[in-house]
């Protein structure tokens, strides 16, 4: 059992948990028995950190782990990023995706900065079973620790690429559709066909000037009352699910 926070291995694992987006970190940290159970069915656990071998919940994961290490309860709690630690942190190898893996429907996030928004949209994309996710340069990293928590393991099932310009999609035949505050038809009137990239702009400043200069269609989400805009994750989720609904109805 490791009991000192000055242990060199422990200090490295701390960096991995705090900054999984860093290039030095080869793994994604995952907490929670349910998520670890789900992922470990199809992916090997590269490293399992736990605090109590006597817990029945720990035992099944030891055989699925390439490496495992027992830590004192205090050290494991220091690693945890949740309010109620579950005595276990599992590291999985980072998934890698290529342009060829993108689906015919793409959600493009244009300088979206909030990790909770990105994580929620990855989770929504997974729920539809239709969408890939692409982020522009200067967007929050997909491997940001808060993105990982909010995405609920969607990074392993939703194809995603980081730091791509829109030209990378238009060159592959994707049409562009930008979510705006008022321009274009209502979300409930527009009919889009794949391959299509739906663009959600930055939370504060909206889409980049280079995006506005591109050939595209627009749509807006109708709103009543004094509401002027929606949270990026809410807006993106509404659009994804309306497209999902249309395709479910029309086949």
mmCIF file of N, CA and C in Angstrom, residues 50-135:
data_model
loop_
_atom_site.group_PDB
_atom_site.id
_atom_site.type_symbol
_atom_site.label_atom_id
_atom_site.label_comp_id
_atom_site.label_asym_id
_atom_site.label_seq_id
_atom_site.Cartn_x
_atom_site.Cartn_y
_atom_site.Cartn_z
ATOM 1 N N UNK A 50 -7.102 1.712 -5.888
ATOM 2 C CA UNK A 50 -8.190 1.400 -4.975
ATOM 3 C C UNK A 50 -7.681 1.514 -3.548
ATOM 4 N N UNK A 51 -8.627 1.526 -2.600
ATOM 5 C CA UNK A 51 -8.231 1.729 -1.207
ATOM 6 C C UNK A 51 -8.630 0.590 -0.290
ATOM 7 N N UNK A 52 -9.408 -0.377 -0.792
ATOM 8 C CA UNK A 52 -9.853 -1.440 0.099
ATOM 9 C C UNK A 52 -10.071 -2.713 -0.697
ATOM 10 N N UNK A 53 -9.157 -3.678 -0.568
ATOM 11 C CA UNK A 53 -9.281 -4.936 -1.323
ATOM 12 C C UNK A 53 -10.415 -5.803 -0.796
ATOM 13 N N UNK A 54 -10.890 -5.518 0.403
ATOM 14 C CA UNK A 54 -11.947 -6.353 0.977
ATOM 15 C C UNK A 54 -13.321 -6.019 0.406
ATOM 16 N N UNK A 55 -13.432 -4.860 -0.244
ATOM 17 C CA UNK A 55 -14.731 -4.482 -0.816
ATOM 18 C C UNK A 55 -15.058 -5.382 -2.000
ATOM 19 N N UNK A 56 -16.243 -5.962 -1.976
ATOM 20 C CA UNK A 56 -16.644 -6.870 -3.046
ATOM 21 C C UNK A 56 -16.661 -6.173 -4.395
ATOM 22 N N UNK A 57 -16.962 -4.873 -4.387
ATOM 23 C CA UNK A 57 -17.036 -4.140 -5.654
ATOM 24 C C UNK A 57 -15.684 -4.033 -6.344
ATOM 25 N N UNK A 58 -14.602 -4.114 -5.576
ATOM 26 C CA UNK A 58 -13.267 -3.969 -6.158
ATOM 27 C C UNK A 58 -12.810 -5.224 -6.873
ATOM 28 N N UNK A 59 -13.169 -6.376 -6.365
ATOM 29 C CA UNK A 59 -12.605 -7.640 -6.814
ATOM 30 C C UNK A 59 -12.747 -7.904 -8.321
ATOM 31 N N UNK A 60 -13.928 -7.707 -8.922
ATOM 32 C CA UNK A 60 -14.049 -8.035 -10.355
ATOM 33 C C UNK A 60 -13.121 -7.217 -11.247
ATOM 34 N N UNK A 61 -12.763 -6.000 -10.807
ATOM 35 C CA UNK A 61 -11.961 -5.127 -11.653
ATOM 36 C C UNK A 61 -10.472 -5.459 -11.603
ATOM 37 N N UNK A 62 -10.045 -6.154 -10.570
ATOM 38 C CA UNK A 62 -8.620 -6.489 -10.467
ATOM 39 C C UNK A 62 -8.188 -7.389 -11.620
ATOM 40 N N UNK A 63 -9.050 -8.337 -12.008
ATOM 41 C CA UNK A 63 -8.697 -9.255 -13.092
ATOM 42 C C UNK A 63 -8.760 -8.588 -14.461
ATOM 43 N N UNK A 64 -9.409 -7.424 -14.544
ATOM 44 C CA UNK A 64 -9.511 -6.706 -15.820
ATOM 45 C C UNK A 64 -8.430 -5.628 -15.951
ATOM 46 N N UNK A 65 -7.533 -5.564 -14.983
ATOM 47 C CA UNK A 65 -6.553 -4.477 -14.932
ATOM 48 C C UNK A 65 -5.164 -4.979 -15.292
ATOM 49 N N UNK A 66 -4.473 -4.216 -16.131
ATOM 50 C CA UNK A 66 -3.085 -4.532 -16.451
ATOM 51 C C UNK A 66 -2.184 -4.265 -15.239
ATOM 52 N N UNK A 67 -2.502 -3.224 -14.496
ATOM 53 C CA UNK A 67 -1.775 -2.892 -13.274
ATOM 54 C C UNK A 67 -2.794 -2.475 -12.218
ATOM 55 N N UNK A 68 -2.441 -2.686 -10.964
ATOM 56 C CA UNK A 68 -3.304 -2.219 -9.879
ATOM 57 C C UNK A 68 -2.435 -1.821 -8.699
ATOM 58 N N UNK A 69 -2.965 -0.893 -7.909
ATOM 59 C CA UNK A 69 -2.206 -0.407 -6.758
ATOM 60 C C UNK A 69 -3.169 0.013 -5.663
ATOM 61 N N UNK A 70 -2.893 -0.472 -4.472
ATOM 62 C CA UNK A 70 -3.683 -0.079 -3.308
ATOM 63 C C UNK A 70 -3.086 1.191 -2.708
ATOM 64 N N UNK A 71 -3.968 2.154 -2.415
ATOM 65 C CA UNK A 71 -3.569 3.406 -1.781
ATOM 66 C C UNK A 71 -4.295 3.534 -0.446
ATOM 67 N N UNK A 72 -3.720 4.323 0.434
ATOM 68 C CA UNK A 72 -4.462 4.639 1.649
ATOM 69 C C UNK A 72 -5.724 5.408 1.270
ATOM 70 N N UNK A 73 -6.741 5.303 2.107
ATOM 71 C CA UNK A 73 -8.012 5.959 1.795
ATOM 72 C C UNK A 73 -7.842 7.461 1.620
ATOM 73 N N UNK A 74 -6.980 8.060 2.443
ATOM 74 C CA UNK A 74 -6.752 9.497 2.345
ATOM 75 C C UNK A 74 -6.139 9.895 1.018
ATOM 76 N N UNK A 75 -5.174 9.108 0.537
ATOM 77 C CA UNK A 75 -4.537 9.425 -0.744
ATOM 78 C C UNK A 75 -5.516 9.279 -1.899
ATOM 79 N N UNK A 76 -6.344 8.248 -1.849
ATOM 80 C CA UNK A 76 -7.304 8.055 -2.936
ATOM 81 C C UNK A 76 -8.333 9.183 -2.945
ATOM 82 N N UNK A 77 -8.742 9.627 -1.772
ATOM 83 C CA UNK A 77 -9.695 10.733 -1.716
ATOM 84 C C UNK A 77 -9.091 12.011 -2.282
ATOM 85 N N UNK A 78 -7.777 12.190 -2.113
ATOM 86 C CA UNK A 78 -7.113 13.372 -2.679
ATOM 87 C C UNK A 78 -7.109 13.324 -4.206
ATOM 88 N N UNK A 79 -7.126 12.129 -4.756
ATOM 89 C CA UNK A 79 -7.177 11.990 -6.206
ATOM 90 C C UNK A 79 -8.578 12.241 -6.754
ATOM 91 N N UNK A 80 -9.578 11.974 -5.954
ATOM 92 C CA UNK A 80 -10.955 11.996 -6.437
ATOM 93 C C UNK A 80 -11.403 13.404 -6.801
ATOM 94 N N UNK A 81 -12.227 13.485 -7.833
ATOM 95 C CA UNK A 81 -12.776 14.765 -8.270
ATOM 96 C C UNK A 81 -14.269 14.868 -7.993
ATOM 97 N N UNK A 82 -14.812 13.913 -7.250
ATOM 98 C CA UNK A 82 -16.240 13.935 -6.942
ATOM 99 C C UNK A 82 -16.435 14.127 -5.439
ATOM 100 N N UNK A 83 -17.628 14.552 -5.064
ATOM 101 C CA UNK A 83 -17.905 14.861 -3.655
ATOM 102 C C UNK A 83 -17.938 13.610 -2.791
ATOM 103 N N UNK A 84 -18.409 12.505 -3.349
ATOM 104 C CA UNK A 84 -18.497 11.250 -2.588
ATOM 105 C C UNK A 84 -17.624 10.204 -3.262
ATOM 106 N N UNK A 85 -16.337 10.164 -2.932
ATOM 107 C CA UNK A 85 -15.415 9.219 -3.577
ATOM 108 C C UNK A 85 -15.895 7.775 -3.411
ATOM 109 N N UNK A 86 -15.653 6.955 -4.450
ATOM 110 C CA UNK A 86 -16.115 5.574 -4.432
ATOM 111 C C UNK A 86 -14.963 4.581 -4.296
ATOM 112 N N UNK A 87 -13.854 5.050 -3.724
ATOM 113 C CA UNK A 87 -12.741 4.173 -3.359
ATOM 114 C C UNK A 87 -12.088 3.492 -4.555
ATOM 115 N N UNK A 88 -12.213 4.091 -5.736
ATOM 116 C CA UNK A 88 -11.633 3.469 -6.907
ATOM 117 C C UNK A 88 -11.468 4.503 -8.021
ATOM 118 N N UNK A 89 -10.305 4.507 -8.652
ATOM 119 C CA UNK A 89 -10.064 5.297 -9.860
ATOM 120 C C UNK A 89 -9.440 4.363 -10.883
ATOM 121 N N UNK A 90 -10.020 4.316 -12.074
ATOM 122 C CA UNK A 90 -9.498 3.466 -13.148
ATOM 123 C C UNK A 90 -9.007 4.340 -14.286
ATOM 124 N N UNK A 91 -7.877 3.964 -14.840
ATOM 125 C CA UNK A 91 -7.331 4.666 -16.000
ATOM 126 C C UNK A 91 -7.482 3.784 -17.235
ATOM 127 N N UNK A 92 -8.036 4.383 -18.294
ATOM 128 C CA UNK A 92 -8.195 3.688 -19.565
ATOM 129 C C UNK A 92 -7.371 4.407 -20.632
ATOM 130 N N UNK A 93 -6.905 3.661 -21.620
ATOM 131 C CA UNK A 93 -6.147 4.270 -22.704
ATOM 132 C C UNK A 93 -7.023 5.259 -23.464
ATOM 133 N N UNK A 94 -6.448 6.389 -23.818
ATOM 134 C CA UNK A 94 -7.199 7.401 -24.558
ATOM 135 C C UNK A 94 -7.636 6.842 -25.916
ATOM 136 N N UNK A 95 -8.901 7.011 -26.274
ATOM 137 C CA UNK A 95 -9.329 6.587 -27.607
ATOM 138 C C UNK A 95 -8.776 7.528 -28.676
ATOM 139 N N UNK A 96 -8.549 7.008 -29.838
ATOM 140 C CA UNK A 96 -8.084 7.827 -30.958
ATOM 141 C C UNK A 96 -9.058 7.664 -32.126
ATOM 142 N N UNK A 97 -9.367 8.783 -32.771
ATOM 143 C CA UNK A 97 -10.301 8.786 -33.894
ATOM 144 C C UNK A 97 -9.659 9.498 -35.079
ATOM 145 N N UNK A 98 -10.073 9.125 -36.281
ATOM 146 C CA UNK A 98 -9.560 9.718 -37.516
ATOM 147 C C UNK A 98 -10.711 10.376 -38.268
ATOM 148 N N UNK A 99 -10.358 11.198 -39.272
ATOM 149 C CA UNK A 99 -11.389 11.827 -40.099
ATOM 150 C C UNK A 99 -12.335 10.788 -40.693
ATOM 151 N N UNK A 100 -11.791 9.647 -41.051
ATOM 152 C CA UNK A 100 -12.600 8.596 -41.671
ATOM 153 C C UNK A 100 -13.632 8.021 -40.706
ATOM 154 N N UNK A 101 -13.444 8.246 -39.420
ATOM 155 C CA UNK A 101 -14.379 7.709 -38.427
ATOM 156 C C UNK A 101 -15.612 8.591 -38.237
ATOM 157 N N UNK A 102 -15.564 9.830 -38.736
ATOM 158 C CA UNK A 102 -16.695 10.739 -38.526
ATOM 159 C C UNK A 102 -17.947 10.216 -39.203
ATOM 160 N N UNK A 103 -19.077 10.393 -38.519
ATOM 161 C CA UNK A 103 -20.354 10.019 -39.105
ATOM 162 C C UNK A 103 -20.808 11.100 -40.092
ATOM 163 N N UNK A 104 -21.906 10.830 -40.784
ATOM 164 C CA UNK A 104 -22.383 11.789 -41.784
ATOM 165 C C UNK A 104 -23.038 13.014 -41.135
ATOM 166 N N UNK A 105 -23.309 12.941 -39.839
ATOM 167 C CA UNK A 105 -23.807 14.087 -39.076
ATOM 168 C C UNK A 105 -22.748 14.476 -38.059
ATOM 169 N N UNK A 106 -22.354 15.753 -38.095
ATOM 170 C CA UNK A 106 -21.292 16.242 -37.213
ATOM 171 C C UNK A 106 -21.795 17.456 -36.450
ATOM 172 N N UNK A 107 -21.484 17.508 -35.164
ATOM 173 C CA UNK A 107 -21.690 18.714 -34.363
ATOM 174 C C UNK A 107 -20.347 19.417 -34.270
ATOM 175 N N UNK A 108 -20.281 20.640 -34.804
ATOM 176 C CA UNK A 108 -19.029 21.399 -34.818
ATOM 177 C C UNK A 108 -19.115 22.503 -33.780
ATOM 178 N N UNK A 109 -18.182 22.496 -32.838
ATOM 179 C CA UNK A 109 -18.182 23.471 -31.741
ATOM 180 C C UNK A 109 -17.110 24.513 -32.014
ATOM 181 N N UNK A 110 -17.579 25.741 -32.263
ATOM 182 C CA UNK A 110 -16.715 26.838 -32.709
ATOM 183 C C UNK A 110 -16.244 27.656 -31.509
ATOM 184 N N UNK A 111 -15.052 27.321 -30.998
ATOM 185 C CA UNK A 111 -14.450 28.017 -29.855
ATOM 186 C C UNK A 111 -15.332 27.939 -28.604
ATOM 187 N N UNK A 112 -15.986 26.824 -28.409
ATOM 188 C CA UNK A 112 -16.740 26.589 -27.181
ATOM 189 C C UNK A 112 -15.739 26.350 -26.056
ATOM 190 N N UNK A 113 -15.892 27.085 -24.966
ATOM 191 C CA UNK A 113 -14.887 27.095 -23.903
ATOM 192 C C UNK A 113 -15.292 26.345 -22.642
ATOM 193 N N UNK A 114 -16.559 26.198 -22.391
ATOM 194 C CA UNK A 114 -16.995 25.619 -21.123
ATOM 195 C C UNK A 114 -16.933 24.090 -21.181
ATOM 196 N N UNK A 115 -16.160 23.451 -20.296
ATOM 197 C CA UNK A 115 -16.034 21.992 -20.361
ATOM 198 C C UNK A 115 -17.341 21.267 -20.086
ATOM 199 N N UNK A 116 -18.207 21.865 -19.236
ATOM 200 C CA UNK A 116 -19.492 21.234 -18.987
ATOM 201 C C UNK A 116 -20.354 21.183 -20.238
ATOM 202 N N UNK A 117 -20.293 22.250 -21.044
ATOM 203 C CA UNK A 117 -21.052 22.263 -22.301
ATOM 204 C C UNK A 117 -20.549 21.181 -23.252
ATOM 205 N N UNK A 118 -19.234 21.094 -23.405
ATOM 206 C CA UNK A 118 -18.681 20.088 -24.311
ATOM 207 C C UNK A 118 -19.020 18.683 -23.825
ATOM 208 N N UNK A 119 -18.864 18.434 -22.536
ATOM 209 C CA UNK A 119 -19.167 17.110 -22.012
ATOM 210 C C UNK A 119 -20.626 16.733 -22.208
ATOM 211 N N UNK A 120 -21.520 17.686 -21.963
ATOM 212 C CA UNK A 120 -22.949 17.428 -22.152
ATOM 213 C C UNK A 120 -23.274 17.143 -23.604
ATOM 214 N N UNK A 121 -22.661 17.880 -24.515
ATOM 215 C CA UNK A 121 -22.937 17.675 -25.940
ATOM 216 C C UNK A 121 -22.372 16.346 -26.439
ATOM 217 N N UNK A 122 -21.236 15.925 -25.917
ATOM 218 C CA UNK A 122 -20.727 14.593 -26.252
ATOM 219 C C UNK A 122 -21.709 13.522 -25.777
ATOM 220 N N UNK A 123 -22.245 13.716 -24.600
ATOM 221 C CA UNK A 123 -23.205 12.753 -24.054
ATOM 222 C C UNK A 123 -24.487 12.736 -24.880
ATOM 223 N N UNK A 124 -24.948 13.909 -25.313
ATOM 224 C CA UNK A 124 -26.147 13.974 -26.162
ATOM 225 C C UNK A 124 -25.886 13.329 -27.516
ATOM 226 N N UNK A 125 -24.707 13.584 -28.090
ATOM 227 C CA UNK A 125 -24.362 12.962 -29.365
ATOM 228 C C UNK A 125 -24.398 11.451 -29.254
ATOM 229 N N UNK A 126 -23.903 10.954 -28.152
ATOM 230 C CA UNK A 126 -23.942 9.502 -27.938
ATOM 231 C C UNK A 126 -25.375 8.999 -27.861
ATOM 232 N N UNK A 127 -26.231 9.739 -27.177
ATOM 233 C CA UNK A 127 -27.617 9.306 -27.002
ATOM 234 C C UNK A 127 -28.367 9.237 -28.333
ATOM 235 N N UNK A 128 -28.048 10.130 -29.263
ATOM 236 C CA UNK A 128 -28.724 10.085 -30.567
ATOM 237 C C UNK A 128 -28.214 8.937 -31.431
ATOM 238 N N UNK A 129 -26.957 8.538 -31.212
ATOM 239 C CA UNK A 129 -26.377 7.490 -32.039
ATOM 240 C C UNK A 129 -26.088 7.926 -33.458
ATOM 241 N N UNK A 130 -26.140 9.234 -33.732
ATOM 242 C CA UNK A 130 -25.978 9.753 -35.092
ATOM 243 C C UNK A 130 -24.768 10.658 -35.263
ATOM 244 N N UNK A 131 -24.437 11.400 -34.225
ATOM 245 C CA UNK A 131 -23.526 12.527 -34.374
ATOM 246 C C UNK A 131 -22.109 12.217 -33.911
ATOM 247 N N UNK A 132 -21.145 12.741 -34.681
ATOM 248 C CA UNK A 132 -19.768 12.885 -34.225
ATOM 249 C C UNK A 132 -19.601 14.315 -33.719
ATOM 250 N N UNK A 133 -18.495 14.581 -33.043
ATOM 251 C CA UNK A 133 -18.219 15.912 -32.513
ATOM 252 C C UNK A 133 -16.845 16.368 -32.980
ATOM 253 N N UNK A 134 -16.790 17.588 -33.499
ATOM 254 C CA UNK A 134 -15.523 18.195 -33.928
ATOM 255 C C UNK A 134 -15.416 19.548 -33.260
ATOM 256 N N UNK A 135 -14.253 19.852 -32.711
ATOM 257 C CA UNK A 135 -14.037 21.166 -32.099
ATOM 258 C C UNK A 135 -13.072 21.980 -32.941
#
